[in-house]
Short mmCIF file of C-alpha atoms and ligand atoms in Angstrom, two decimals:
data_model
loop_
_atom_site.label_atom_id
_atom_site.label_comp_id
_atom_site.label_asym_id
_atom_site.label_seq_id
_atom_site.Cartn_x
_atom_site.Cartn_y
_atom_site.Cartn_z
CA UNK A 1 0.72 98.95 0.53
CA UNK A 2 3.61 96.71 -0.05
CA UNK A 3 2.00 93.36 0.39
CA UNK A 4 -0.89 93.82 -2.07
CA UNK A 5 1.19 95.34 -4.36
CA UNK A 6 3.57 92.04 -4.22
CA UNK A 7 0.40 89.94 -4.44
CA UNK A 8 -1.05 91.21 -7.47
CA UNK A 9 2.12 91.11 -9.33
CA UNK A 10 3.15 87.75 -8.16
CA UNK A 11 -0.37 86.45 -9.10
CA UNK A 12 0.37 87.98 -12.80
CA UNK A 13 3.92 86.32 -12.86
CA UNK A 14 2.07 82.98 -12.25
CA UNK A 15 -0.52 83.38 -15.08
CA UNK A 16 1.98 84.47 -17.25
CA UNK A 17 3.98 81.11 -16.40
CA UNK A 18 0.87 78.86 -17.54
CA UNK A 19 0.72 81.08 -20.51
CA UNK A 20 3.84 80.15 -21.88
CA UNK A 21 3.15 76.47 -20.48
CA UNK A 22 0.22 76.44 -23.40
CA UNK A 23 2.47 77.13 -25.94
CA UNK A 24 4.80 74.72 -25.34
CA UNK A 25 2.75 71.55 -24.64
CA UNK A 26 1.14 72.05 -27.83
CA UNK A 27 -1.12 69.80 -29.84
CA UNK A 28 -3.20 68.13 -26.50
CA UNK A 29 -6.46 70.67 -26.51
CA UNK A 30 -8.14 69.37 -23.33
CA UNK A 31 -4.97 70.57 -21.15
CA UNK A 32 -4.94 74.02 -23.08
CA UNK A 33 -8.61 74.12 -22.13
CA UNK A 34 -7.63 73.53 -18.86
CA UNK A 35 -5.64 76.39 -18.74
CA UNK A 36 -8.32 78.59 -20.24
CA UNK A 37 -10.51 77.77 -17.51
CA UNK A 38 -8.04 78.90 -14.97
CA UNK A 39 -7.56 81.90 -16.39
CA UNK A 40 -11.10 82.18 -15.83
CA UNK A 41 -11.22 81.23 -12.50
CA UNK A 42 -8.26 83.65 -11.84
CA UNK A 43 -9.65 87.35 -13.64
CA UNK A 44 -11.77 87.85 -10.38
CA UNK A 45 -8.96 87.92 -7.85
CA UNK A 46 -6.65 90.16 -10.38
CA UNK A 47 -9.82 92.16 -10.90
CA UNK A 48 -10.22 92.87 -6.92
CA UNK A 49 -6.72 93.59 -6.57
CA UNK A 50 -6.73 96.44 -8.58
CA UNK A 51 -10.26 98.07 -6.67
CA UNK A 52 -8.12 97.27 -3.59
CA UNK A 53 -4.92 99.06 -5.32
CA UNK A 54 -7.05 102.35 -6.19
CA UNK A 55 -8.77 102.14 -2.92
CA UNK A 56 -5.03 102.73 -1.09
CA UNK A 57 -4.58 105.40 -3.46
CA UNK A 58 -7.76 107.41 -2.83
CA UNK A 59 -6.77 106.96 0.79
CA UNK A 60 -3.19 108.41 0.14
CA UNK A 61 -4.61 111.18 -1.74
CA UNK A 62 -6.65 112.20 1.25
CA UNK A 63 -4.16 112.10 3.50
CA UNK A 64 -2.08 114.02 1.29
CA UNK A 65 -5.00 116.87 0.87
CA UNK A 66 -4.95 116.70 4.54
CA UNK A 67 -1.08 117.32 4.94
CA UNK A 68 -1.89 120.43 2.63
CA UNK A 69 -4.52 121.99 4.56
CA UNK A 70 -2.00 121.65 8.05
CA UNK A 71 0.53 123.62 6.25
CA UNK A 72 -2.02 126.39 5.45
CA UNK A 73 -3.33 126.25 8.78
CA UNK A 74 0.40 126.02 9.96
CA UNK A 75 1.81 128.96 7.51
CA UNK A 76 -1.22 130.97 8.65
CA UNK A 77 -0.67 130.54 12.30
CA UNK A 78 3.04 131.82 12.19
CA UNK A 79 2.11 134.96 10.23
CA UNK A 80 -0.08 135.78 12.85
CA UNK A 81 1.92 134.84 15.84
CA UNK A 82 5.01 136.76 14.19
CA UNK A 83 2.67 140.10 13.97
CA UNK A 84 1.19 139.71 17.42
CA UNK A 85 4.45 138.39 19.59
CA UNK A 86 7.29 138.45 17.26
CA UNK A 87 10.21 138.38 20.15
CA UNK A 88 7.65 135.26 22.26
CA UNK A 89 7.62 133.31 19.80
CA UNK A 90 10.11 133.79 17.66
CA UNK A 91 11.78 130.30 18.24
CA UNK A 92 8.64 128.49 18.29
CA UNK A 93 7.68 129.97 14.59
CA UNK A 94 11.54 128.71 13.35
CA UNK A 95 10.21 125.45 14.61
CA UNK A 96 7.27 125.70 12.48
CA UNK A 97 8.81 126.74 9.48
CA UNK A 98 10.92 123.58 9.64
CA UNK A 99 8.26 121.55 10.33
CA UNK A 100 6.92 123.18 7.29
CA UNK A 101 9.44 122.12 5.32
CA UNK A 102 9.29 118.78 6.07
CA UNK A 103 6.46 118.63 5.51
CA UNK A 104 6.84 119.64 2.22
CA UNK A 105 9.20 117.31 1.74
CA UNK A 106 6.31 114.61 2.73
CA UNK A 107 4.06 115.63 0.01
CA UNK A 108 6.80 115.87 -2.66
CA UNK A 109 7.61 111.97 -1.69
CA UNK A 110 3.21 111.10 -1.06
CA UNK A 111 3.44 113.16 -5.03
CA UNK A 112 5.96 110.85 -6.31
CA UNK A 113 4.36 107.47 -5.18
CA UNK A 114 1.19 107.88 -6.32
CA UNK A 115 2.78 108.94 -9.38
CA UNK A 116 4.52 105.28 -9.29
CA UNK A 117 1.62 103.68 -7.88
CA UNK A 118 -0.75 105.08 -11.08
CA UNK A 119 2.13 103.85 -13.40
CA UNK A 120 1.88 100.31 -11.86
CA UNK A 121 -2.09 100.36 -12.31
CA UNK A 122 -1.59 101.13 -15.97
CA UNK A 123 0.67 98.76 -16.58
CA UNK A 124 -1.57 96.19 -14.67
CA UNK A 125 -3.86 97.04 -16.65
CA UNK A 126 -2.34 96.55 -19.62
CA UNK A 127 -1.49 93.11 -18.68
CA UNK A 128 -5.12 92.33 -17.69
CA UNK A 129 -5.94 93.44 -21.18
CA UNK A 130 -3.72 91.21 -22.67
CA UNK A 131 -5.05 88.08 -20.34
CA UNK A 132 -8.25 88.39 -21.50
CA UNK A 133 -7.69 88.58 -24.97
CA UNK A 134 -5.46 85.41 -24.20
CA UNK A 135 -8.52 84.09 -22.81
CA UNK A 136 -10.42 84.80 -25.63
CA UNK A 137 -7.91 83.06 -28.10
CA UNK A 138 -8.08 80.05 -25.68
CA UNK A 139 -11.64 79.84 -25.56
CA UNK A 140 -11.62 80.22 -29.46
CA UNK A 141 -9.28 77.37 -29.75
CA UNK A 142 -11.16 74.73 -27.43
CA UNK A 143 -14.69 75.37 -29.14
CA UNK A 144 -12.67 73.94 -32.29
CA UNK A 145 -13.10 70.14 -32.26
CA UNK A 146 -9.53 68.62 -31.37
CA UNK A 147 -7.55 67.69 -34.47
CA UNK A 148 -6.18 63.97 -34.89
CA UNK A 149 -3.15 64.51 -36.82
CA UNK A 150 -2.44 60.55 -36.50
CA UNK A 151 -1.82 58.95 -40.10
CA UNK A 152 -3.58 55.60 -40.31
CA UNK A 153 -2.32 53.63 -43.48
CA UNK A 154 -4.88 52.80 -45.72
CA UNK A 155 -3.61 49.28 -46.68
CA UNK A 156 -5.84 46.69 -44.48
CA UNK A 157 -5.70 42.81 -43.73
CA UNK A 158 -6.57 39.81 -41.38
CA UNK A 159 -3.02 41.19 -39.91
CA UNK A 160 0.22 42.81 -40.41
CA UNK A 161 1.55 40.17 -42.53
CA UNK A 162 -1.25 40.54 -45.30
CA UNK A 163 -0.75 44.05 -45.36
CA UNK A 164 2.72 43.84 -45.74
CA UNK A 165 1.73 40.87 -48.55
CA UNK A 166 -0.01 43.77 -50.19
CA UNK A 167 2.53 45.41 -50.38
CA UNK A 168 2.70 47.49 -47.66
CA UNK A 169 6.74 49.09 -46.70
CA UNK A 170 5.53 51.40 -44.10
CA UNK A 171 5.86 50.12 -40.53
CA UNK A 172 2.98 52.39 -38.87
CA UNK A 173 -0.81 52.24 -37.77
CA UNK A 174 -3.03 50.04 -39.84
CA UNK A 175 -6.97 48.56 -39.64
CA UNK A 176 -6.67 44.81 -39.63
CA UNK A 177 -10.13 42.17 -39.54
CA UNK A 178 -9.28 38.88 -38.32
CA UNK A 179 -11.37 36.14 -39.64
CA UNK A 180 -13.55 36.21 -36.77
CA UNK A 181 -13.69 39.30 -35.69
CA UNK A 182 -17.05 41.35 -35.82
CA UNK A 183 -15.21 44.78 -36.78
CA UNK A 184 -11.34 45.98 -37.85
CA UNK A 185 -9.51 47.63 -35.10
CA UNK A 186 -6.34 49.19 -35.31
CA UNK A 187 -2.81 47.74 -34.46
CA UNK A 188 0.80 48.95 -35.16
CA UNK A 189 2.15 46.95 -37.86
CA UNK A 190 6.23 46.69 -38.13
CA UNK A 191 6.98 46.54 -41.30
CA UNK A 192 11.10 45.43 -42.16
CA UNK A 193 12.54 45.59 -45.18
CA UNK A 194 12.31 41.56 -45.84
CA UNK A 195 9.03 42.05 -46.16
CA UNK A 196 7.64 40.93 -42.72
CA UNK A 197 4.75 42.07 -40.97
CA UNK A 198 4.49 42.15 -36.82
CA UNK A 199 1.79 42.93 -35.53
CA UNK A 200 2.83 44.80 -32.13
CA UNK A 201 0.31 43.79 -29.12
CA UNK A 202 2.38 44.58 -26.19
CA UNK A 203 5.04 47.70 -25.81
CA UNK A 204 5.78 48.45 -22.01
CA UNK A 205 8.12 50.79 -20.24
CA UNK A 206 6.93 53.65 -17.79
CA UNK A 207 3.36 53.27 -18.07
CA UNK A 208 2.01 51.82 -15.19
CA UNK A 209 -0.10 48.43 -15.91
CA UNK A 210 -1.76 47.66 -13.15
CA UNK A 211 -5.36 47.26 -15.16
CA UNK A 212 -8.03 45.89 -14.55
CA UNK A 213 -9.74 42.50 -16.09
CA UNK A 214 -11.50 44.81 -19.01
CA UNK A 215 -9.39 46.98 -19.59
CA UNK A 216 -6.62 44.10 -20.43
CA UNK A 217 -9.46 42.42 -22.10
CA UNK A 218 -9.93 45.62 -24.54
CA UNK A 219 -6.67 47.04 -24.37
CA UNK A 220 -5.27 50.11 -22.97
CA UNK A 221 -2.65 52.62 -23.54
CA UNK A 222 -1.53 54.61 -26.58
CA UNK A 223 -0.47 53.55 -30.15
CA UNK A 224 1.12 55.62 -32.39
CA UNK A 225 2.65 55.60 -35.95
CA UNK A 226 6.29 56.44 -34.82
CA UNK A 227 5.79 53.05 -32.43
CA UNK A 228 7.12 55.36 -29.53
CA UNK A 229 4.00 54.66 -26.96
CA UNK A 230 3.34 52.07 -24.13
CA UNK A 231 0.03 50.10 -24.89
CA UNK A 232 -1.24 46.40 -23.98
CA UNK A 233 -3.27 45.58 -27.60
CA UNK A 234 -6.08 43.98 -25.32
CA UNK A 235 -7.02 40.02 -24.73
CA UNK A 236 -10.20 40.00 -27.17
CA UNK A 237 -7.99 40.96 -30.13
CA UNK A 238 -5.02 39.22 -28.91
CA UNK A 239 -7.09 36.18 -29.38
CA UNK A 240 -9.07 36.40 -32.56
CA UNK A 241 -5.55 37.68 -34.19
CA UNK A 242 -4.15 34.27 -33.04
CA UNK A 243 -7.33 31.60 -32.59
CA UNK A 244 -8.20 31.64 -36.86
CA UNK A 245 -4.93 31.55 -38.33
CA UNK A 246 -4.61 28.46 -40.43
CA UNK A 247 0.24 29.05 -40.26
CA UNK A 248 1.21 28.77 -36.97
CA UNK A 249 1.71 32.11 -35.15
CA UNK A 250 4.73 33.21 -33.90
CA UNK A 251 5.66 35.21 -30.68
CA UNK A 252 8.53 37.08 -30.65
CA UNK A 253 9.31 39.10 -27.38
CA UNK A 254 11.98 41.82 -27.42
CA UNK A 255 14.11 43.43 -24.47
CA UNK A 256 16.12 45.76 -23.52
CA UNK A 257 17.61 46.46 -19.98
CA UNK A 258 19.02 49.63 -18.74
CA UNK A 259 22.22 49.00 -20.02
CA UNK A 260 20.93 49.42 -23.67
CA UNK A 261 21.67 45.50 -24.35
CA UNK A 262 18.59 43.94 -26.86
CA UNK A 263 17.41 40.18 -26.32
CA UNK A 264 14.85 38.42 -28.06
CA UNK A 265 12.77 35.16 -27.28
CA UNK A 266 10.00 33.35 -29.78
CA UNK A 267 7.54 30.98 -29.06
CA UNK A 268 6.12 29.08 -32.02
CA UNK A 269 2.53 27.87 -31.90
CA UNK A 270 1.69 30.77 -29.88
CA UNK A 271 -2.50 31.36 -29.21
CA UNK A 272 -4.86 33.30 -27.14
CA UNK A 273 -7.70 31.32 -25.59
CA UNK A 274 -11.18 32.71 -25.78
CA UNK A 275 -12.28 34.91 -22.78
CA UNK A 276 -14.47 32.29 -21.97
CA UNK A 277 -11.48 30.47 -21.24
CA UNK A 278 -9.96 33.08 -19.17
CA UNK A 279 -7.78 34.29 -22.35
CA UNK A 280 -5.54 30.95 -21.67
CA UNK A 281 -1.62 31.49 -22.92
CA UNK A 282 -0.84 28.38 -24.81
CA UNK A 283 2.25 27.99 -27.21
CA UNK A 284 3.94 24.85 -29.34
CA UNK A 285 7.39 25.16 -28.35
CA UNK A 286 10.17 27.98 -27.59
CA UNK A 287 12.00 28.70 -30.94
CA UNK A 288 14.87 29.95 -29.93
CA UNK A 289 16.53 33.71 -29.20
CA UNK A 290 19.17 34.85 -26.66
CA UNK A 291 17.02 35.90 -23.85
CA UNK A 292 16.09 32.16 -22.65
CA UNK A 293 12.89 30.74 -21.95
CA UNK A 294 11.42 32.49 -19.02
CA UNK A 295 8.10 31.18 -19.99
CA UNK A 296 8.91 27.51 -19.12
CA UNK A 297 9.95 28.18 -15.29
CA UNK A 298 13.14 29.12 -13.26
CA UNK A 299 14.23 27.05 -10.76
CA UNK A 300 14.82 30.15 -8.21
CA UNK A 301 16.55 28.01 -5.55
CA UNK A 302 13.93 28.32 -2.92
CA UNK A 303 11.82 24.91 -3.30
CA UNK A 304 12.10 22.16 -6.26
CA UNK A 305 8.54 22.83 -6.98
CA UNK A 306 9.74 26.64 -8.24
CA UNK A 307 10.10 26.13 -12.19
CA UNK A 308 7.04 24.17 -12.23
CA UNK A 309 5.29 26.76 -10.46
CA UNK A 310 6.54 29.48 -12.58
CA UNK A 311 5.78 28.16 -15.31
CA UNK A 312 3.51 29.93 -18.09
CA UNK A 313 2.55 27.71 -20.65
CA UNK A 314 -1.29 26.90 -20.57
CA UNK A 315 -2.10 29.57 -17.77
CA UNK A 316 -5.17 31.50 -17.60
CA UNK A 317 -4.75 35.17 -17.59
CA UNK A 318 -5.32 36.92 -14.20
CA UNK A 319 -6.11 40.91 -13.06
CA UNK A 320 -6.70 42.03 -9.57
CA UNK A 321 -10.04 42.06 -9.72
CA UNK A 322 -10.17 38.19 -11.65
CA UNK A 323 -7.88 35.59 -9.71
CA UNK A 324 -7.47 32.72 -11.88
CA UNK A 325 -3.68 31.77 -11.00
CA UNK A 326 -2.43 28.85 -8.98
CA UNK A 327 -1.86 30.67 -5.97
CA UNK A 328 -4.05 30.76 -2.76
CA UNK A 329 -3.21 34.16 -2.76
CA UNK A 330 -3.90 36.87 -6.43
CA UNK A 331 -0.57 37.09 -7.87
CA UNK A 332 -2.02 39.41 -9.98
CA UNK A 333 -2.94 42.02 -7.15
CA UNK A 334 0.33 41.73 -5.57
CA UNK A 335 2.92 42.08 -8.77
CA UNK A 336 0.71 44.64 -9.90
CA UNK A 337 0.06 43.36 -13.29
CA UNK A 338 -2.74 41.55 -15.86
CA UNK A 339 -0.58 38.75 -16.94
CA UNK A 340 -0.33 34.59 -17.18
CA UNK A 341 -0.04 34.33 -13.43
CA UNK A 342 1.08 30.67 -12.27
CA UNK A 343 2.35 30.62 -8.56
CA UNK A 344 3.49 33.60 -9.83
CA UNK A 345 5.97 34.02 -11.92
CA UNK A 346 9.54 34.02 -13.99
CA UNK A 347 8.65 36.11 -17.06
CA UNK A 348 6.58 39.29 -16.22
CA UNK A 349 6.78 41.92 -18.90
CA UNK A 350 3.53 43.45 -17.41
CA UNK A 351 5.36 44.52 -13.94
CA UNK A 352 6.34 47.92 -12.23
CA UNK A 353 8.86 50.10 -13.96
CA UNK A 354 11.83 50.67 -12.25
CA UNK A 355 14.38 53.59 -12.67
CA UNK A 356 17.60 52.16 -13.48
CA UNK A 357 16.43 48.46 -13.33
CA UNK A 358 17.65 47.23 -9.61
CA UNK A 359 15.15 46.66 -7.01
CA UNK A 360 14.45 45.38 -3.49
CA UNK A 361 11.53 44.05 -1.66
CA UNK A 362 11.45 46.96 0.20
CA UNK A 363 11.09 48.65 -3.29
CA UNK A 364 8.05 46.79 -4.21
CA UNK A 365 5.42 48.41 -2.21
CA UNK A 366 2.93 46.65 1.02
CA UNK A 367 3.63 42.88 -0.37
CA UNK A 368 7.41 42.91 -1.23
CA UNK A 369 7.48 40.67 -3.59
CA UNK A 370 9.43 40.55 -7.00
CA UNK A 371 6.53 42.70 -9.31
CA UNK A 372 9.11 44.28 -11.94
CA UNK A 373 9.63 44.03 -15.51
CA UNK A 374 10.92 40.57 -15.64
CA UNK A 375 12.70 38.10 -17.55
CA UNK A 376 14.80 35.68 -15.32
CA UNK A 377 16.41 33.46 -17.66
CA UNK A 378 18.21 36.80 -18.63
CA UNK A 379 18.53 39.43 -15.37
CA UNK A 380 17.14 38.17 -12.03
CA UNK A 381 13.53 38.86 -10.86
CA UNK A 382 15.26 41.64 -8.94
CA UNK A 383 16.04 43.71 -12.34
CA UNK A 384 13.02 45.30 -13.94
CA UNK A 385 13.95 45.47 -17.46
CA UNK A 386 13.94 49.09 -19.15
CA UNK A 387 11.36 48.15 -22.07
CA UNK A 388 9.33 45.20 -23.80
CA UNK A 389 8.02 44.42 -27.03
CA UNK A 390 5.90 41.46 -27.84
CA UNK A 391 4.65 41.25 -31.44
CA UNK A 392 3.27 38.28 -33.93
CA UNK A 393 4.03 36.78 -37.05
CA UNK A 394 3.40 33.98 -39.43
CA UNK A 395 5.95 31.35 -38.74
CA UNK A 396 6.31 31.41 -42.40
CA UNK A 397 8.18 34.92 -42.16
CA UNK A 398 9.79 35.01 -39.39
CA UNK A 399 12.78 33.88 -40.79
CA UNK A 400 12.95 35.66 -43.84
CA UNK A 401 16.04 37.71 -43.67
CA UNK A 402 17.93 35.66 -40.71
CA UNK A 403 16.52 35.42 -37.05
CA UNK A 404 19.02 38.53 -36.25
CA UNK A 405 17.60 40.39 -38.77
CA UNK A 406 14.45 41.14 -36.54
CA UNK A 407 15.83 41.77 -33.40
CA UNK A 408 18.14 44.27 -35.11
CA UNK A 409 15.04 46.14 -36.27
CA UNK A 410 14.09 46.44 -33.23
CA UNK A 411 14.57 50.29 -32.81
CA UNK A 412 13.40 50.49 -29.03
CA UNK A 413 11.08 53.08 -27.76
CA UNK A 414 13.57 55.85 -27.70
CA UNK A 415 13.50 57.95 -24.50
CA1 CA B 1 -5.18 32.84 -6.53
#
């Protein structure tokens, strides 16, 4: 008996886990359908647990109707033998009548667990009851058509900084048309109180980013209005938010290591190529910050051709799947990244996350070589920064307010 008995109820102490799981996690419908299919899945085994359960008890019952008849039989027997040869057998029927009594005993005990055993089918069954109406709520809940409870501003614009011209305070998600663009997509626009508009196209932290060439080409990831998820805007509207504008864009890139510390870099002049032209990183001039300027090289120390060849400016984009670095080897494939690959690399805001920053080549998987969250000119390429923002602007806002005043916006994605 014991280990079906243990079964059944440990199977119910499971379901009754994901139960409460549901609850929890919320507002994400296709994982609470999930569940609901489970439970599904799972009514059938419960279901032939309990045959198996009142099967054992039948066969107790028997035995115990057979216990019953002995002791008749038994009872019987002495009276006879005590009338026939009371002094021969005297000591034998003492015997019996002990036996008798334990036997007794037996069926008292039998009495009392099939007594427990019918409690603990009740009560299973009571629990069963409750699954399935459980069930039912689930199912009733996932035939409902999942809610979006994401706020999209109405305000819209060629970018974040016409919205914000219009008047805009809200930092949040917002439709924005680009001169050339066919339709509006959204963005998140950060909105300070000088007025400025940034429109956000990178945020990376634990998210892994090892994407393909269309998916970098049409983005990826998650945005949200409290600007608290990981997301890669995507190449195509990277460049027609950049290729129209009449002011010179601005690139500001924001980072923060595991220590909490917050650096900044911009780039004036800052486009996106077409994707006919691999999505080609091209930028005026760096215009200042206190992170350095990754993007024009690092001389690492290894060969004098090394800031030259990690260089940025004027590099086609590259994915696994799309080579188009200076490299005989893919840079891309082996940092694990879409990003401006040279021979590779000093700035690499694409890379692998790393818990608490540090990192060796044994770390960094079959091809060992630096593929973190990097920006040299501030940690080393061994030091995968904890998070990364790169977001746009008019050059005619971006110092509205003081160039401090934007980095200490910056809120970070708060984990
Ligand atoms: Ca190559």
């Amino acid at each position: 008996m014991a280990p079906s008995l243990l079964s059944t109820t440990g199977g119910l102490l499971i379901l009754f886990c994901f139960a409460s799981a549901v609850r929890n996690s919320g507002k994400y419908c296709p994982t609470t359908c999930g569940v609901a299919d489970y439970f599904l899945k799972y009514t059938p085994g419960v279901d032939n647990d309990l045959d198996e359960l009142l099967t054992e008890l039948e066969t107790i019952a028997n035995l115990t109707q057979g216990s019953e008849e002995t002791i008749v039989h038994m009872k019987d027997s002495a009276a006879v033998s005590q009338k026939t040869q009371p002094d021969l057998l005297f000591k034998k029927s003492t015997s019996m009548l002990e036996d008798i009594l334990r036997f007794e005993k037996t069926i008292v005990a039998q009495e009392q667990q099939i007594y427990d055993l019918q409690n603990l089918i009740s009560s299973n069954e009571r629990r069963m009851a409750d699954l399935k109406q459980l069930s039912i709520q689930l199912h009733q809940k996932c035939s409902e058509p999942c809610k979006d409870t994401v706020e999209i501003q109405s305000t819209t614009g060629t970018d974040c900084q016409d919205i914000a011209n219009k008047g805009a305070t809200t930092s949040g998600l917002y439709y924005v048309k680009p001169l050339n663009a066919k339709e509006q997509f959204l963005v998140y626009c950060e909105i300070d109180s000088f007025g400025r508009g940034f429109t956000v196209i990178q945020r990376d932290g634990s998210v892994d980013f090892n994407k393909d060439w269309t998916q970098y080409k049409n983005g990826f990831g998650y945005l949200s209005p409290g600007d608290n998820t990981e997301f890669w805007l995507g190449n195509e509207k990277i460049h027609l938010l950049t290729a129209t504008t009449t002011i010179p864009t601005v690139l500001r890139i924001e980072l923060v290591d595991w220590e909490g510390n917050k650096k900044y870099a911009d780039y004036n002049m800052f486009k996106l190529g077409s994707e006919a032209d691999m999505f080609r990183l091209t930028y005026g001039y760096y215009f200042g910050g206190d992170a350095g300027d990754a993007f024009d090289g690092f001389d690492f120390g290894d060969d004098p051709s090394d800031k030259f060849y990690t260089s940025h400016n004027g590099m086609q984009f590259s994915t696994f799947d799309k080579d188009n670095d200076k490299y005989d080897g893919n840079c891309a494939q082996q940092d694990g990244s879409g990003w401006w690959m040279n021979r590779c690399h000093a700035a690499h805001l694409n890379g692998k996350y790393y818990l608490g920053g540090r990192y060796t080549e044994k770390d960094a998987g079959e091809f060992g070589y630096d593929n973190g969250i990097i920006w040299v000119t501030w940690h080393n390429r061994w030091y995968s920064l904890k998070e990364t923002t790169m977001k746009i602007i008019p050059l005619s806002r971006i110092t509205a307010g003081g160039q401090q005043a934007g980095a200490k916006q910056f809120a970070g994605l708060g984990v």
